[in-house]
Amino acid sequence: MNATKVSVSPTVMQYETLFHRYSANPILSGKDWPYSMNSVFNAGATLLPDGSTLLLCRVEDRRGLSHLCVARSVNGVDKWEIDRQPTFMPDPENHPEEIWGIEDPRITYVPELKQYAIAYTSYSRGGPGVSLALTKDFRDFERLGVVMSPDDKDAALLPRRINGLWALIHRPMTPLGAHIWISYSPDLRHWGNHKLMLEARRGAWWDANKIGMSPPPIETSKGWLMIYHGVRRTPSSSIYRLGLALFDLEQPEKCLIRGDSWMFAPEAEYERHGDVQDVVFPCGYTVAADGDTINLYYGAADSSIALAHGSIRSLLAWLDVNGHSEHGHDRRQRQR
Ligand code: BMA
């Protein structure tokens, strides 16, 4: 692809709606909770074997510390059954890295382990790091501890080994900036072979400043499809919007296509206003029985959980039209 495409006047571009908000959004908020708390947002999601949907919600208490709580629904939309007590609490005695809470879980079902792997942010005195836990039932959890030391977050495990190794996507803060990396491990405990996957752009771009993976990537025949958040700092705040990128199936650090524009942004009142304004932050999705419809669960303004529907086929088609290859010269030209 060439560098001129991006300079097409925005007036001739037709923006497509890729994700449609559920009309009764938000689907979950503090008023639904069976116990006292401040707010609920940024939930991991998965389909259970019986077809029902499980959300692992980040719940922030009135100290400002977060824990995780399960909500289940037969249709993934309403009639949520919420655990009466916190499901997964920080354990600072045994895991000092959890002293300031646990946040933003991403769930991956791992067929080889017959378990769900949860990558979450453990908020330590040294800053946020990435921890892993395994569970079969979202009642008992086996902690593997910190796998990426601070400052690091926005992590998810890929569901299968790549060339014999487990792969974890995450977002370390490095002197280079807030970019998305992937690391590999033979045993889920020892991690190395760190590779840069996707960089924040610069200057005026919507995803300048910071990027991070949002939900775990979606495996498609064309590659790993990633919904990522981009942060644009403005004089008054930061805006969290969502974009798309596609990565090679067997070499996931290789970005095949990256979308230019964002494709979902805070617009509704519950996304624009809350504890943190102008935030859409998905940590999970489920795919419907048709294999194409994607239900995206996202935190809205750090104050509630909302739902939007899309189509994997349409996301891939959009990337073909609105994306560029991320290689060498072209990328440097466009980001200058
Ligand atoms: C990010 C994460 C998210 C949060 C977002 C907006 O850095 O901490 O948990 O939703 O900021 O506050």
Short mmCIF file of N, CA, C and O and ligand atoms in Angstrom, two decimals, residues 42 58 104 153 240 276 279 281 302, ligand 1:
data_model
loop_
_atom_site.label_atom_id
_atom_site.label_comp_id
_atom_site.label_asym_id
_atom_site.label_seq_id
_atom_site.Cartn_x
_atom_site.Cartn_y
_atom_site.Cartn_z
N ASN A 42 -15.12 -2.76 32.77
CA ASN A 42 -14.01 -3.54 32.20
C ASN A 42 -14.07 -5.03 32.55
O ASN A 42 -13.24 -5.55 33.31
N ARG A 58 -14.77 -6.18 36.69
CA ARG A 58 -13.94 -5.42 37.62
C ARG A 58 -14.86 -4.57 38.48
O ARG A 58 -15.65 -3.77 37.96
N ASP A 104 -9.12 -5.36 35.33
CA ASP A 104 -9.15 -5.56 33.87
C ASP A 104 -8.79 -6.98 33.42
O ASP A 104 -7.80 -7.18 32.67
N LYS A 153 0.50 -3.91 31.51
CA LYS A 153 -0.93 -4.26 31.66
C LYS A 153 -1.51 -4.67 30.30
O LYS A 153 -0.77 -4.96 29.37
N TYR A 240 -10.33 7.44 25.03
CA TYR A 240 -10.05 6.02 24.72
C TYR A 240 -10.95 5.58 23.59
O TYR A 240 -12.16 5.48 23.77
N VAL A 276 -14.52 8.28 34.87
CA VAL A 276 -13.48 8.77 33.95
C VAL A 276 -14.17 9.02 32.61
O VAL A 276 -14.68 8.11 31.98
N VAL A 279 -14.42 7.13 27.83
CA VAL A 279 -13.71 5.85 27.80
C VAL A 279 -14.64 4.74 27.31
O VAL A 279 -15.72 4.54 27.85
N PHE A 281 -13.84 0.66 26.86
CA PHE A 281 -12.71 -0.20 27.22
C PHE A 281 -13.16 -1.66 27.28
O PHE A 281 -13.51 -2.18 28.35
N ASP A 302 -15.53 4.06 32.91
CA ASP A 302 -15.12 3.45 34.19
C ASP A 302 -16.30 3.39 35.19
O ASP A 302 -16.09 3.41 36.41
C1 BMA B 1 -6.56 2.44 31.62
C2 BMA B 1 -6.91 1.26 32.49
C3 BMA B 1 -8.39 0.98 32.48
C4 BMA B 1 -9.25 2.22 32.57
C5 BMA B 1 -8.73 3.30 31.62
C6 BMA B 1 -9.49 4.61 31.76
O1 BMA B 1 -5.23 2.82 31.83
O2 BMA B 1 -6.50 1.50 33.80
O3 BMA B 1 -8.69 0.16 33.57
O4 BMA B 1 -10.57 1.91 32.20
O5 BMA B 1 -7.37 3.54 31.91
O6 BMA B 1 -9.47 5.09 33.08
#
